[in-house]
Amino acid sequence: MYTQARTAITLGVLGILVVIGASWGWSAVTEPFPGKVQAPVCVQQTIPAGERVFPQDVTVSVLNAGTREGLAGRTMQLLTDEGYAEGDLGNAPSATDVKGTEIWTSDPGSPAVSLVASRLGRGTQVVRRDVSYAGVVVVVGDDFTTLSKGRKSVVADSDSVICSPPVV
């Protein structure tokens, strides 16, 4: 009789463990997955004086100020083909009057601005302006057609902060 009682107790304890394990497993399986974390488009990177800045170090946003549909997208493709990181893309505010190209920036002396401006050609104006877009903001108008040869890199004249793509 003693072995029958011990067997019954053992089976009872094992049954309880199976029920606890099954309920824990069911709750773990039916729990929703954690949400996807949105990576930033760019991060602020300090560039010491004398250091080179290359296209892959610079995030660029492009706004269309013209009437040609898709101009900002085509311009962004040209810039990303040259190695620049893609930032924001869209239309410029409706009151914007840009014929060729402008760069909107809060830091006109930035090496990133100089590098991008060299690719946009001689007629590019750099306008000091507070912007809410990522990186160097390029505004293109109907007279813009293609990129210039430009420089492959620029040297920072002084310590600067640029918006660079995040390191993954």
mmCIF file of C-alpha atoms in Angstrom:
data_model
loop_
_atom_site.group_PDB
_atom_site.id
_atom_site.type_symbol
_atom_site.label_atom_id
_atom_site.label_comp_id
_atom_site.label_asym_id
_atom_site.label_seq_id
_atom_site.Cartn_x
_atom_site.Cartn_y
_atom_site.Cartn_z
ATOM 1 C CA MET A 1 0.000 0.000 0.000
ATOM 2 C CA TYR A 2 2.875 2.337 0.774
ATOM 3 C CA THR A 3 4.239 2.161 -2.811
ATOM 4 C CA GLN A 4 0.791 2.839 -4.241
ATOM 5 C CA ALA A 5 0.466 6.004 -2.105
ATOM 6 C CA ARG A 6 3.947 7.162 -3.049
ATOM 7 C CA THR A 7 3.193 6.576 -6.753
ATOM 8 C CA ALA A 8 -0.090 8.504 -6.474
ATOM 9 C CA ILE A 9 1.622 11.440 -4.730
ATOM 10 C CA THR A 10 4.420 11.487 -7.321
ATOM 11 C CA LEU A 11 1.919 11.429 -10.193
ATOM 12 C CA GLY A 12 -0.109 14.191 -8.517
ATOM 13 C CA VAL A 13 2.964 16.441 -8.075
ATOM 14 C CA LEU A 14 4.071 15.786 -11.661
ATOM 15 C CA GLY A 15 0.545 16.586 -12.897
ATOM 16 C CA ILE A 16 0.575 19.897 -11.010
ATOM 17 C CA LEU A 17 4.008 20.719 -12.506
ATOM 18 C CA VAL A 18 2.706 19.936 -16.022
ATOM 19 C CA VAL A 19 -0.313 22.232 -15.500
ATOM 20 C CA ILE A 20 1.913 25.062 -14.167
ATOM 21 C CA GLY A 21 4.392 24.640 -17.058
ATOM 22 C CA ALA A 22 1.611 24.539 -19.653
ATOM 23 C CA SER A 23 -0.052 27.676 -18.290
ATOM 24 C CA TRP A 24 3.275 29.552 -18.170
ATOM 25 C CA GLY A 25 4.087 28.408 -21.727
ATOM 26 C CA TRP A 26 0.646 29.445 -22.990
ATOM 27 C CA SER A 27 0.968 32.921 -21.460
ATOM 28 C CA ALA A 28 4.464 33.327 -22.962
ATOM 29 C CA VAL A 29 3.307 32.234 -26.418
ATOM 30 C CA THR A 30 0.224 34.486 -26.462
ATOM 31 C CA GLU A 31 2.072 37.586 -25.190
ATOM 32 C CA PRO A 32 2.438 40.262 -27.914
ATOM 33 C CA PHE A 33 5.861 40.876 -29.440
ATOM 34 C CA PRO A 34 7.699 43.986 -28.288
ATOM 35 C CA GLY A 35 7.215 46.999 -30.561
ATOM 36 C CA LYS A 36 9.767 47.860 -33.214
ATOM 37 C CA VAL A 37 12.156 50.566 -32.080
ATOM 38 C CA GLN A 38 12.405 53.347 -34.655
ATOM 39 C CA ALA A 39 16.060 54.152 -35.351
ATOM 40 C CA PRO A 40 16.913 57.841 -35.660
ATOM 41 C CA VAL A 41 17.574 59.182 -39.153
ATOM 42 C CA CYS A 42 20.747 60.842 -37.950
ATOM 43 C CA VAL A 43 22.725 61.538 -34.817
ATOM 44 C CA GLN A 44 24.760 64.588 -33.881
ATOM 45 C CA GLN A 45 28.461 63.888 -34.379
ATOM 46 C CA THR A 46 31.272 66.182 -33.332
ATOM 47 C CA ILE A 47 33.919 66.715 -36.008
ATOM 48 C CA PRO A 48 37.225 68.070 -34.660
ATOM 49 C CA ALA A 49 39.083 70.723 -36.643
ATOM 50 C CA GLY A 50 41.295 69.193 -39.323
ATOM 51 C CA GLU A 51 39.241 66.007 -39.730
ATOM 52 C CA ARG A 52 37.845 65.093 -43.158
ATOM 53 C CA VAL A 53 34.118 64.761 -43.765
ATOM 54 C CA PHE A 54 33.003 62.352 -46.496
ATOM 55 C CA PRO A 55 29.554 61.928 -48.124
ATOM 56 C CA GLN A 56 28.819 58.809 -46.054
ATOM 57 C CA ASP A 57 29.201 60.986 -42.923
ATOM 58 C CA VAL A 58 26.418 63.373 -43.979
ATOM 59 C CA THR A 59 22.635 62.966 -43.834
ATOM 60 C CA VAL A 60 20.736 64.987 -46.450
ATOM 61 C CA SER A 61 17.058 65.950 -46.633
ATOM 62 C CA VAL A 62 15.555 67.186 -49.916
ATOM 63 C CA LEU A 63 12.526 69.443 -50.398
ATOM 64 C CA ASN A 64 10.841 70.171 -53.738
ATOM 65 C CA ALA A 65 10.126 73.886 -54.253
ATOM 66 C CA GLY A 66 9.299 73.485 -57.941
ATOM 67 C CA THR A 67 6.365 72.314 -59.980
ATOM 68 C CA ARG A 68 8.054 69.180 -61.348
ATOM 69 C CA GLU A 69 6.571 66.169 -59.611
ATOM 70 C CA GLY A 70 9.126 63.785 -58.103
ATOM 71 C CA LEU A 71 12.000 66.294 -58.273
ATOM 72 C CA ALA A 72 12.901 65.830 -54.602
ATOM 73 C CA GLY A 73 12.902 62.040 -54.946
ATOM 74 C CA ARG A 74 15.115 62.091 -58.023
ATOM 75 C CA THR A 75 17.490 64.529 -56.355
ATOM 76 C CA MET A 76 17.628 62.348 -53.230
ATOM 77 C CA GLN A 77 18.468 59.345 -55.421
ATOM 78 C CA LEU A 78 21.320 61.275 -57.054
ATOM 79 C CA LEU A 79 22.691 62.222 -53.631
ATOM 80 C CA THR A 80 22.385 58.721 -52.161
ATOM 81 C CA ASP A 81 24.099 57.322 -55.265
ATOM 82 C CA GLU A 82 27.014 59.624 -54.360
ATOM 83 C CA GLY A 83 27.137 58.138 -50.846
ATOM 84 C CA TYR A 84 25.075 60.590 -48.779
ATOM 85 C CA ALA A 85 22.681 59.162 -46.204
ATOM 86 C CA GLU A 86 18.967 59.659 -46.830
ATOM 87 C CA GLY A 87 17.117 61.976 -44.481
ATOM 88 C CA ASP A 88 13.654 63.489 -44.952
ATOM 89 C CA LEU A 89 11.935 63.925 -48.300
ATOM 90 C CA GLY A 90 9.001 66.153 -49.193
ATOM 91 C CA ASN A 91 7.683 69.425 -50.537
ATOM 92 C CA ALA A 92 8.936 72.826 -49.440
ATOM 93 C CA PRO A 93 6.434 75.179 -47.788
ATOM 94 C CA SER A 94 4.090 76.674 -50.413
ATOM 95 C CA ALA A 95 5.518 80.222 -50.151
ATOM 96 C CA THR A 96 9.046 79.017 -50.993
ATOM 97 C CA ASP A 97 10.515 80.619 -54.117
ATOM 98 C CA VAL A 98 13.630 78.706 -55.205
ATOM 99 C CA LYS A 99 14.556 78.520 -58.880
ATOM 100 C CA GLY A 100 17.719 76.380 -58.733
ATOM 101 C CA THR A 101 19.010 75.102 -55.395
ATOM 102 C CA GLU A 102 19.333 76.365 -51.840
ATOM 103 C CA ILE A 103 20.685 74.840 -48.673
ATOM 104 C CA TRP A 104 18.798 75.685 -45.508
ATOM 105 C CA THR A 105 20.914 75.382 -42.384
ATOM 106 C CA SER A 106 21.433 76.881 -38.951
ATOM 107 C CA ASP A 107 25.218 76.491 -39.402
ATOM 108 C CA PRO A 108 26.389 77.811 -42.805
ATOM 109 C CA GLY A 109 30.046 77.173 -41.908
ATOM 110 C CA SER A 110 29.511 73.447 -41.361
ATOM 111 C CA PRO A 111 31.797 71.131 -43.352
ATOM 112 C CA ALA A 112 28.722 69.044 -44.221
ATOM 113 C CA VAL A 113 27.102 72.097 -45.829
ATOM 114 C CA SER A 114 30.289 72.848 -47.802
ATOM 115 C CA LEU A 115 30.475 69.269 -49.057
ATOM 116 C CA VAL A 116 26.837 69.156 -50.180
ATOM 117 C CA ALA A 117 27.042 72.637 -51.736
ATOM 118 C CA SER A 118 30.008 71.521 -53.855
ATOM 119 C CA ARG A 119 27.774 68.827 -55.424
ATOM 120 C CA LEU A 120 24.912 71.229 -56.161
ATOM 121 C CA GLY A 121 26.871 73.655 -58.316
ATOM 122 C CA ARG A 122 27.879 77.310 -58.337
ATOM 123 C CA GLY A 123 24.419 78.876 -58.154
ATOM 124 C CA THR A 124 23.558 77.241 -54.844
ATOM 125 C CA GLN A 125 22.679 79.678 -52.093
ATOM 126 C CA VAL A 126 23.236 78.809 -48.444
ATOM 127 C CA VAL A 127 20.468 80.335 -46.323
ATOM 128 C CA ARG A 128 20.715 80.583 -42.536
ATOM 129 C CA ARG A 129 17.410 79.221 -41.333
ATOM 130 C CA ASP A 130 16.107 77.069 -38.500
ATOM 131 C CA VAL A 131 14.948 73.769 -39.955
ATOM 132 C CA SER A 132 13.098 70.784 -38.551
ATOM 133 C CA TYR A 133 14.392 68.310 -41.110
ATOM 134 C CA ALA A 134 17.283 65.884 -40.626
ATOM 135 C CA GLY A 135 20.792 66.843 -41.693
ATOM 136 C CA VAL A 136 21.646 69.255 -44.476
ATOM 137 C CA VAL A 137 18.402 70.476 -46.076
ATOM 138 C CA VAL A 138 18.571 70.860 -49.868
ATOM 139 C CA VAL A 139 15.707 72.755 -51.519
ATOM 140 C CA VAL A 140 15.420 72.228 -55.276
ATOM 141 C CA GLY A 141 13.469 74.266 -57.816
ATOM 142 C CA ASP A 142 12.496 73.754 -61.435
ATOM 143 C CA ASP A 143 15.865 74.958 -62.786
ATOM 144 C CA PHE A 144 17.782 72.158 -61.020
ATOM 145 C CA THR A 145 18.780 69.347 -63.379
ATOM 146 C CA THR A 146 21.725 67.347 -62.040
ATOM 147 C CA LEU A 147 24.585 67.252 -59.556
ATOM 148 C CA SER A 148 28.013 68.730 -60.212
ATOM 149 C CA LYS A 149 31.240 66.784 -59.859
ATOM 150 C CA GLY A 150 31.954 68.424 -56.484
ATOM 151 C CA ARG A 151 34.465 67.445 -53.855
ATOM 152 C CA LYS A 152 34.953 63.955 -52.491
ATOM 153 C CA SER A 153 35.585 65.289 -48.982
ATOM 154 C CA VAL A 154 36.165 68.511 -47.062
ATOM 155 C CA VAL A 155 38.340 69.306 -44.072
ATOM 156 C CA ALA A 156 36.666 70.879 -41.049
ATOM 157 C CA ASP A 157 38.148 74.357 -40.432
ATOM 158 C CA SER A 158 36.979 74.347 -36.808
ATOM 159 C CA ASP A 159 35.254 71.992 -34.406
ATOM 160 C CA SER A 160 31.788 71.337 -35.838
ATOM 161 C CA VAL A 161 28.715 69.249 -35.194
ATOM 162 C CA ILE A 162 27.069 67.504 -38.140
ATOM 163 C CA CYS A 163 24.091 65.202 -38.502
ATOM 164 C CA SER A 164 25.479 61.781 -39.464
ATOM 165 C CA PRO A 165 23.720 58.486 -40.089
ATOM 166 C CA PRO A 166 23.618 56.282 -36.984
ATOM 167 C CA VAL A 167 26.188 53.508 -36.721
ATOM 168 C CA VAL A 168 24.310 50.223 -36.738
#
